[in-house]
Coordinates of C-alpha atoms and ligand atoms in Angstrom, one line a residue:
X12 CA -11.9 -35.5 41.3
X13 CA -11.9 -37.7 38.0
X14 CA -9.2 -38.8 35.8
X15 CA -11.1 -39.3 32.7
X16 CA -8.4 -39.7 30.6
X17 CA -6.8 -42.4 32.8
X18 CA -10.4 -44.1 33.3
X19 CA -11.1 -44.2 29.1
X20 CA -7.9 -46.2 29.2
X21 CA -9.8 -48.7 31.2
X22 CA -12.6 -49.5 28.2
X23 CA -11.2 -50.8 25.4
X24 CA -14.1 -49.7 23.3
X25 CA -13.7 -46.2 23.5
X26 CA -10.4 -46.0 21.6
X27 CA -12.2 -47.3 18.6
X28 CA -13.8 -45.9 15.4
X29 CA -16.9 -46.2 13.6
X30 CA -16.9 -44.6 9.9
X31 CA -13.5 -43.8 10.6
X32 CA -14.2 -40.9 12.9
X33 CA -13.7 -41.5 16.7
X34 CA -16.7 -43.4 18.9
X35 CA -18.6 -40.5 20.9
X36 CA -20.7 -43.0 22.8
X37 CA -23.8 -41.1 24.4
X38 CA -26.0 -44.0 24.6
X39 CA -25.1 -44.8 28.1
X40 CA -28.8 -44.7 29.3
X41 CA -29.1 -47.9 27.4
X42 CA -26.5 -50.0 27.9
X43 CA -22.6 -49.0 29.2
X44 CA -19.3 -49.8 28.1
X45 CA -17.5 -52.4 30.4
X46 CA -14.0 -52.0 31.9
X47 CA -10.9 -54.5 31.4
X48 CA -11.6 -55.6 34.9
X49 CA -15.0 -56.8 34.6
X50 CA -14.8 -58.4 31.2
X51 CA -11.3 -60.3 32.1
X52 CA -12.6 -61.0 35.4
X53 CA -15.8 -63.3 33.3
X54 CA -13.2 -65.0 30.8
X55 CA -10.8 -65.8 34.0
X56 CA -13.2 -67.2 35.8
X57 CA -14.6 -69.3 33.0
X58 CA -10.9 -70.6 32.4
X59 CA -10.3 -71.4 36.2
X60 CA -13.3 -71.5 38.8
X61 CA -16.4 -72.9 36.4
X62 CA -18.4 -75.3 37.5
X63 CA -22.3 -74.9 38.6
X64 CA -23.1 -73.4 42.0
X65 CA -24.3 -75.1 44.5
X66 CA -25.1 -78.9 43.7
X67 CA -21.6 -79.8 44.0
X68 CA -19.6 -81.3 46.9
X69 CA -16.1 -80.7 45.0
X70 CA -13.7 -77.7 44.8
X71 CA -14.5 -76.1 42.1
X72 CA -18.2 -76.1 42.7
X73 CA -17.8 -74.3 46.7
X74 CA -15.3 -71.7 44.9
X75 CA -18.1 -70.8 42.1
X76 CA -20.5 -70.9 44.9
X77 CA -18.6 -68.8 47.3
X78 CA -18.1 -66.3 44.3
X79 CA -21.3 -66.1 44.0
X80 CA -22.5 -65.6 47.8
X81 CA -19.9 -63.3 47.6
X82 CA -21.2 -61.2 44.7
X83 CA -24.4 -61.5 47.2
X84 CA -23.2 -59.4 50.4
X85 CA -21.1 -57.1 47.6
X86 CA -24.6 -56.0 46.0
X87 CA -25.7 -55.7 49.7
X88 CA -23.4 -53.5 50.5
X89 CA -23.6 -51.3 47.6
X90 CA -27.5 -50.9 48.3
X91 CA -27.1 -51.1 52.0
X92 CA -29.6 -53.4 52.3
X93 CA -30.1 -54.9 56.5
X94 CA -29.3 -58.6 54.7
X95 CA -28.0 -60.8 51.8
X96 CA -31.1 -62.8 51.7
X97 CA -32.7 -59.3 50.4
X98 CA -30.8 -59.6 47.7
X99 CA -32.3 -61.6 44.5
X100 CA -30.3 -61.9 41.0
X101 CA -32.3 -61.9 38.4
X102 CA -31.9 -61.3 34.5
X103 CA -32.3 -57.4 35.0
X104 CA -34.2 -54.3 36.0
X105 CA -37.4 -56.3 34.0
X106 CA -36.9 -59.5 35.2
X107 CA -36.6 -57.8 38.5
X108 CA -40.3 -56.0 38.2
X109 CA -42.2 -59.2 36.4
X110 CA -41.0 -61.2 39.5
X111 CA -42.9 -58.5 41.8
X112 CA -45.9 -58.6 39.3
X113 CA -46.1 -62.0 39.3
X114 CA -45.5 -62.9 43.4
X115 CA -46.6 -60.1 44.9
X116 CA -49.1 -60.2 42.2
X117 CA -50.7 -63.2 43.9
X118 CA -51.7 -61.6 47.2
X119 CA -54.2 -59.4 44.9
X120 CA -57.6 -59.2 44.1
X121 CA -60.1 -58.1 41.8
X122 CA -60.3 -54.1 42.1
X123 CA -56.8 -53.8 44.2
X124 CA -54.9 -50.3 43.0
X125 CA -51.7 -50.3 41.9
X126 CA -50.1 -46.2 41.7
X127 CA -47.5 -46.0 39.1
X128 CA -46.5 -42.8 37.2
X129 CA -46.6 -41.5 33.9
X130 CA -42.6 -41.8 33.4
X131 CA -42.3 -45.2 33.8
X132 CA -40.3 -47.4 31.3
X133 CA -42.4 -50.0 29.8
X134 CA -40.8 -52.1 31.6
X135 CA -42.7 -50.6 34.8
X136 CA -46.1 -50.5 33.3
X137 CA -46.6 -53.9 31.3
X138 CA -46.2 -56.2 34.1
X139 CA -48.7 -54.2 36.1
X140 CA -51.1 -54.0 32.9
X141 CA -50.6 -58.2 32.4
X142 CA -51.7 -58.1 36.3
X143 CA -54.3 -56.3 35.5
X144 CA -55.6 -58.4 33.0
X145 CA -54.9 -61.6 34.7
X146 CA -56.5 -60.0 38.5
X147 CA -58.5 -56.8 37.6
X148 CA -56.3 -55.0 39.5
X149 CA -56.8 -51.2 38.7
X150 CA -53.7 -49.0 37.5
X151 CA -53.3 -45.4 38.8
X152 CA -51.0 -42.6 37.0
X153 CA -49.4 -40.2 38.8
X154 CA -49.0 -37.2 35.7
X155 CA -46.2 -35.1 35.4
X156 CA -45.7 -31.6 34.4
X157 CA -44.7 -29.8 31.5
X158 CA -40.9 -30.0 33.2
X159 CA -41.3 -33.5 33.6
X160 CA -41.7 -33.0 36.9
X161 CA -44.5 -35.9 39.3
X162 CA -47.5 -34.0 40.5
X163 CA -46.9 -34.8 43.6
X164 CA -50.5 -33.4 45.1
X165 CA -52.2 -36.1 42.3
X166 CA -49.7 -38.3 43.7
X167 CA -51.1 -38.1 47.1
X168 CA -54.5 -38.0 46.0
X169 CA -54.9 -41.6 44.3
X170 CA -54.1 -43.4 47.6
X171 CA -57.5 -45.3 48.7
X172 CA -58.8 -48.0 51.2
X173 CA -57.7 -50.5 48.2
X174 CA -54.0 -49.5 47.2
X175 CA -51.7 -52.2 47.7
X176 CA -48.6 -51.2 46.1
X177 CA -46.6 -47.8 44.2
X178 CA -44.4 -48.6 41.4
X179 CA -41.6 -45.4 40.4
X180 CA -39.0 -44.7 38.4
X181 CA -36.2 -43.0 40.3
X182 CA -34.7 -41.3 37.7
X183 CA -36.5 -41.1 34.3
X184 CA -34.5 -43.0 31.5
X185 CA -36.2 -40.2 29.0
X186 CA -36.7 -37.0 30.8
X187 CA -33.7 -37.2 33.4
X188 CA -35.9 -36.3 36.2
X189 CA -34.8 -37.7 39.6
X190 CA -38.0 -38.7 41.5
X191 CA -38.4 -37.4 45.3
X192 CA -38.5 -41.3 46.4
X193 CA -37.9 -40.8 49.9
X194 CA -41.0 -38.4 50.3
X195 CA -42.9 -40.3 48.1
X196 CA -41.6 -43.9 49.9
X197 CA -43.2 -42.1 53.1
X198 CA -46.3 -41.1 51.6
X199 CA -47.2 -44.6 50.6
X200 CA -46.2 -45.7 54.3
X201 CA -48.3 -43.3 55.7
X202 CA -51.1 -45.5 53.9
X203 CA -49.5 -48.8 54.4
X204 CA -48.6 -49.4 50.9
X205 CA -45.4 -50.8 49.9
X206 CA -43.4 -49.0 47.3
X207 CA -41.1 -49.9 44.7
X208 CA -38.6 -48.7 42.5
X209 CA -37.0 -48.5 39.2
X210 CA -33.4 -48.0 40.2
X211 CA -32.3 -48.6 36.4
X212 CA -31.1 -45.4 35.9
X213 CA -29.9 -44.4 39.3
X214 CA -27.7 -46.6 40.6
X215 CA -25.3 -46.0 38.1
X216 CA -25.2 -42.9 39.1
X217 CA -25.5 -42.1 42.6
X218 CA -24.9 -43.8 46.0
X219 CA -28.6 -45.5 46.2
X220 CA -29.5 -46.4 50.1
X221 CA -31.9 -48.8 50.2
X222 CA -32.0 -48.3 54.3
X223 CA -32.3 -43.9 53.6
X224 CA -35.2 -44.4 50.5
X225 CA -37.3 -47.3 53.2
X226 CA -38.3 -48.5 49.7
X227 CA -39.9 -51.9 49.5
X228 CA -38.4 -53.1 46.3
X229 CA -35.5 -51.9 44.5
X230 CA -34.8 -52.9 41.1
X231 CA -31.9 -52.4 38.7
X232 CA -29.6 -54.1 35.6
X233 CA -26.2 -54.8 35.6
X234 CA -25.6 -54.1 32.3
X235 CA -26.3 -50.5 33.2
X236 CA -23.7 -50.4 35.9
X237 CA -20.8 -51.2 33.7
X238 CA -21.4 -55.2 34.5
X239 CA -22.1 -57.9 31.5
X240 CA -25.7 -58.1 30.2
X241 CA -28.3 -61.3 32.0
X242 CA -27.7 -60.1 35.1
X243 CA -29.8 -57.9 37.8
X244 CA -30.9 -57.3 40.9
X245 CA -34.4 -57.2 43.2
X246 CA -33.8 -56.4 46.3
X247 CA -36.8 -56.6 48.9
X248 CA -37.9 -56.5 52.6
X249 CA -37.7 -59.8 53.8
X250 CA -41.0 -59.3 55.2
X251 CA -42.8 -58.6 51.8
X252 CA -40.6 -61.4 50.3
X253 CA -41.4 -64.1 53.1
X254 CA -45.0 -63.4 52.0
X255 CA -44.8 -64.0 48.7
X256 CA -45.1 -67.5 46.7
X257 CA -42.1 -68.4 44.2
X258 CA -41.7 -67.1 40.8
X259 CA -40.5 -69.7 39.1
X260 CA -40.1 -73.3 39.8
X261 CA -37.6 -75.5 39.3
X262 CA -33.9 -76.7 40.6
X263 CA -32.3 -74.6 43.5
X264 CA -35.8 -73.0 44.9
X265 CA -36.8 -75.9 46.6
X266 CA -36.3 -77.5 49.9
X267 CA -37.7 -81.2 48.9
X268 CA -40.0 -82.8 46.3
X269 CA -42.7 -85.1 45.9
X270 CA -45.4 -85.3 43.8
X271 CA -47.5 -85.0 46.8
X272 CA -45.7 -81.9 47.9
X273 CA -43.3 -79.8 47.3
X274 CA -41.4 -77.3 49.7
X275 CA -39.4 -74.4 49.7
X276 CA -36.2 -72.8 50.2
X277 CA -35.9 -70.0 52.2
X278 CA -34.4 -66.4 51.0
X279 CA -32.8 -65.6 48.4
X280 CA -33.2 -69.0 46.9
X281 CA -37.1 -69.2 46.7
X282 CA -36.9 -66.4 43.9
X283 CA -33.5 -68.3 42.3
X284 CA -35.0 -71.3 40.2
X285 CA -32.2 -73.1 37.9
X286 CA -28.8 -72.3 37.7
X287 CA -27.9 -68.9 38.0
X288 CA -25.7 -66.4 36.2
X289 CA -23.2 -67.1 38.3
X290 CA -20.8 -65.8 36.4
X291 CA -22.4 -62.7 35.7
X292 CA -23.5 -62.3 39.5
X293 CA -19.3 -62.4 40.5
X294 CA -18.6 -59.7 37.3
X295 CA -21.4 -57.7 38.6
X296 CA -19.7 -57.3 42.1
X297 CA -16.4 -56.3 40.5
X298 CA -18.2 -53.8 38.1
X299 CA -19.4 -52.1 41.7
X300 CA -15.6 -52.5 43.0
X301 CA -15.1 -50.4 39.9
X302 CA -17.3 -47.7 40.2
X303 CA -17.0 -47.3 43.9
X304 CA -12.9 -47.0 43.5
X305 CA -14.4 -43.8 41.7
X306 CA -16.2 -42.9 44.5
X307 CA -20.3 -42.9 43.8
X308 CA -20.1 -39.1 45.2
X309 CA -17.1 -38.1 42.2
X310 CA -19.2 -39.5 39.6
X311 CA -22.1 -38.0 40.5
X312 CA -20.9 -34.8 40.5
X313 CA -18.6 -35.1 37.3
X314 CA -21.8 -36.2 35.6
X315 CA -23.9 -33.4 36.7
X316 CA -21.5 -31.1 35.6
X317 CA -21.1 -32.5 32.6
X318 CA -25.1 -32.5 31.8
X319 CA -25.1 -29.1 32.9
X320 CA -22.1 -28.2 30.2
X321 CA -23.9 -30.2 27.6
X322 CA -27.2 -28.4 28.3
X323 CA -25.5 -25.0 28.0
X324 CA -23.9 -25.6 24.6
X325 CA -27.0 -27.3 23.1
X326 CA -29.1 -24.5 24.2
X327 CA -27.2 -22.4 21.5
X328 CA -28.1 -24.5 18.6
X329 CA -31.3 -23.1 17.0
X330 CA -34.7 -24.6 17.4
X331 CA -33.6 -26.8 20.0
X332 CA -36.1 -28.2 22.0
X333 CA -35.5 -30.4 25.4
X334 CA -37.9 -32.7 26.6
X335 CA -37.2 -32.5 30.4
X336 CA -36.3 -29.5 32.6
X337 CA -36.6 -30.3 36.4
X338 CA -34.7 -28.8 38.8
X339 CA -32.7 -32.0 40.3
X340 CA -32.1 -33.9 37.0
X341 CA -29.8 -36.5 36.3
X342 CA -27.1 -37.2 33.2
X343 CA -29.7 -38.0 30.2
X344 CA -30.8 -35.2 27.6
X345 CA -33.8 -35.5 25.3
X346 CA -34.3 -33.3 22.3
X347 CA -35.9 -32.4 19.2
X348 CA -34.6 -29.5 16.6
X349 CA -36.3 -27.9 14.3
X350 CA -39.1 -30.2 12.5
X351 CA -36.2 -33.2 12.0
X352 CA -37.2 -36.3 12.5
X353 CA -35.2 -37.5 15.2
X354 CA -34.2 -41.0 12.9
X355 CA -33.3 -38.7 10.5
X356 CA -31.1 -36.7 13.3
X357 CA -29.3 -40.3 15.1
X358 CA -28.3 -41.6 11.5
X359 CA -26.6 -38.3 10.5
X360 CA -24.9 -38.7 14.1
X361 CA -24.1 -42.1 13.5
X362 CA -21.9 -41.0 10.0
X363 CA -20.2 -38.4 12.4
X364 CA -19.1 -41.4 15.1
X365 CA -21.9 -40.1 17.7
X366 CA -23.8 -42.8 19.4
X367 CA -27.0 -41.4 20.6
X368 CA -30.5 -43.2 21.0
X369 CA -33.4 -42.2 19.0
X370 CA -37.0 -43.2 19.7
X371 CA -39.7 -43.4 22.2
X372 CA -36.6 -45.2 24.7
X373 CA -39.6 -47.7 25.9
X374 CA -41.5 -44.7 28.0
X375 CA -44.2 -44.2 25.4
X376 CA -46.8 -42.6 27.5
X377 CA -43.8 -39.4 27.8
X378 CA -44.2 -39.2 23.7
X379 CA -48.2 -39.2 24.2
X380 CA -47.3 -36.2 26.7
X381 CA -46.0 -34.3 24.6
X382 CA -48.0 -35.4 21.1
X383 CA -44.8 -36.3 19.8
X384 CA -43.4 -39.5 18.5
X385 CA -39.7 -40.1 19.5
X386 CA -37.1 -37.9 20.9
X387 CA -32.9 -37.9 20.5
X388 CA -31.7 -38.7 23.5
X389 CA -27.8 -38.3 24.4
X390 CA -27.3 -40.2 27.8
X391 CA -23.4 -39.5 29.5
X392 CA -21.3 -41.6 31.9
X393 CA -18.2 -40.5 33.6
X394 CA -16.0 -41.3 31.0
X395 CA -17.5 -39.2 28.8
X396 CA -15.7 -35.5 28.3
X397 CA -16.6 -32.7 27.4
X398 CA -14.8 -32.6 24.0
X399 CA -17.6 -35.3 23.4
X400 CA -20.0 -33.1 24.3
X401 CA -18.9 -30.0 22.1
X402 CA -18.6 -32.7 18.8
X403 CA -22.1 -33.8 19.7
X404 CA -23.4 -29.9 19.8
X405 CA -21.1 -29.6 16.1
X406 CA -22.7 -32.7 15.0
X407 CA -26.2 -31.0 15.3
X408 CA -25.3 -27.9 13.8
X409 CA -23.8 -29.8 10.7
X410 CA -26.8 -32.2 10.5
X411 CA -29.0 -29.0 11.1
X412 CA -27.8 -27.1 8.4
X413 CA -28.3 -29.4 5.4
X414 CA -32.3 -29.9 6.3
Ligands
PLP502 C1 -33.2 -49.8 31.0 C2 -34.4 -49.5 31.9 C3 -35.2 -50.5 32.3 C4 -35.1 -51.9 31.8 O1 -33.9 -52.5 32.1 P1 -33.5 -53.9 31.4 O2 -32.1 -54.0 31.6 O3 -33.9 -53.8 29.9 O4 -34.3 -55.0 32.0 C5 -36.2 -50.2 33.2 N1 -36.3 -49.0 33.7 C6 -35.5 -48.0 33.3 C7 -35.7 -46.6 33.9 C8 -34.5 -48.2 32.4 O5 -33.7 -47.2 32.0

């Protein structure tokens, strides 16, 4: 079980007030509020063990690079991913895919097929549609259903002689849907194709098995995860990553340079040009110490009840509409009521305290689904309660009632 009220004690932020009414922050699909641990773990590090990673032969250069090859094996661990050298950090869950795009990118050509679905983030389409233009590789969508749910016979129909890679969301950032990956992981093995997918919204949310999925690539933001902001993960097979050329070049990705030629490191480091976020990498790790003291299993199931609550009591309000309705559905909620705009709805919200996301949440193709232009979306975390929830459904009513 969850202590909620002892956990709120851990994020400062949540003890504040905006308008003078207390923060209800349901925005945690974009970005969540950090613990004391994490954020005093970055300032003491920059007081006692900075230095860059790596290059250095003195003390406090092996400690920050220790920290960081520490940070490493944590992330591996939290993934279970077979080794460390799997494990890439990168600037986020975009960073993460445009590195695929662009690598993995290389080993295509003209008229290759690339499968992603109709959910995706933008961040899971544009990188595929800039490959497209630089290659003529061909994108093909896997649609979903009026639930928001992947056809998954479509799904298994687009495969050809010429697919080389699946790209999909595990858990839709708009719609809440949580993806079959597994099946669909074995699908595209069936063909050969590698798969990979947009952990974003998962792995802050439920134990994610890197080894159980068999996924290719894995992909996710710290920022997300209750860790600072510039700082993500890939993780890949070893043998997709041996394969592919660097990213970027630069400082820390080679082996030795000349202007005649120029080789590489090995894994991780080939991906890792310049100096990295190391101190975001080591508060990263401790943001996963924090969540897993939790237990992955308790917040998962907190979460879901606490959807399942928020659903209930939002159903009552009149002319509610929710964008989303699969059976296994994670802790986001996306609505509409009544012909209000949805800006209209979030800025009313915002006067009442209540931090919810209004928009198209960077999945545009879902707002061409269902001819609309933007949804309210109210995403939870663990430390939400459900007092939160029932000002959030008196919110509505209020802002309801003077339209
Ligand atoms: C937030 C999000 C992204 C992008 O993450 P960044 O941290 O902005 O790189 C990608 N996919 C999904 C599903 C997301 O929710």
């Amino acid at each position: 079980m969850i202590d909620v009220k002892k956990i709120r004690e851990d994020f400062p932020i949540l003890s504040t007030k905006v308008y003078d009414k207390p923060l209800v922050y349901l925005d945690n699909g974009a970005t969540t509020q950090k613990p004391r641990c994490v954020v005093e773990a970055e300032r003491e590090q920059y007081y006692t063990l900075n230095a860059n990673v790596h290059r250095g032969v003195h003390f406090l250069s092996q400690q920050a690079t220790d920290l960081l090859e520490q940070a490493r094996c944590r992330v591996r661990d939290f993934v279970n991913a077979p080794s460390e050298k799997e494990i890439i950090f990168t600037r986020g869950t975009t960073e993460a895919i445009n590195l695929v795009a662009s690598s993995f990118g290389e080993l295509l050509d003209e008229g290759d097929e690339i499968i992603v679905s109709e959910m995706e983030h933008h961040s899971d389409i544009v990188p595929w549609q800039l490959l497209a233009n630089r290659k003529g590789v061909v994108l093909r969508i896997i649609p979903f259903d009026e639930e928001g749910v992947l056809d998954q016979t479509v799904y298994k129909s687009l495969f050809s002689a010429k697919t080389r890679l699946v790209c999909v969301t595990h858990v839709s950032n708009v719609l809440g849907t949580i993806n079959p990956i597994k099946e669909m992981v074995a699908e595209a093995h069936a063909h050969n194709v590698p798969f990979l997918v947009d952990a974003a919204q998962s792995v802050p949310h439920m134990k994610v098995d890197v080894r159980e999925l068999d996924c290719d690539f894995l992909a996710f933001s710290g920022h997300k995860v209750y860790a600072p902001t510039g700082i993500g993960v890939l993780y890949g097979k070893s043998e997709w990553l041996d394969r592919m050329p660097p990213y970027q070049g630069g400082g820390e990705m080679i082996s030795t340079v000349s202007f005649e030629k120029t080789t590489f490191e090995g894994l991780p480091y080939k991906f890792e040009a310049g100096t990295p976020n190391y101190i975001g990498s080591h508060a990263l790790a401790l943001a996963l110490d924090y969540v897993e003291s939790i237990g992955m299993e308790n917040i998962e199931a907190y979460e879901r009840e606490l959807t399942r609550y928020a659903l209930d009591h939002l159903s009552e309000i009149e002319g509610i509409r929710f964008f989303g309705n699969a059976p296994d559905r994670d802790a986001v909620v996306s609505f509409l009521v009544g012909d209000i705009h949805h800006l209209d709805m979030g800025t009313l919200l915002d006067r009442l305290g209540i931090a919810v996301r209004t928009g198209h949440h960077c999945a545009q193709p879902i707002m061409t689904h269902y001819g609309i232009e933007g949804t309210v979306r109210a995403s939870f975390s663990f430390y939400n309660t459900k007092e939160e929830v029932d000002v959030l459904v008196e919110g509505i009513k209020r802002v309801s009632k003077m339209f």
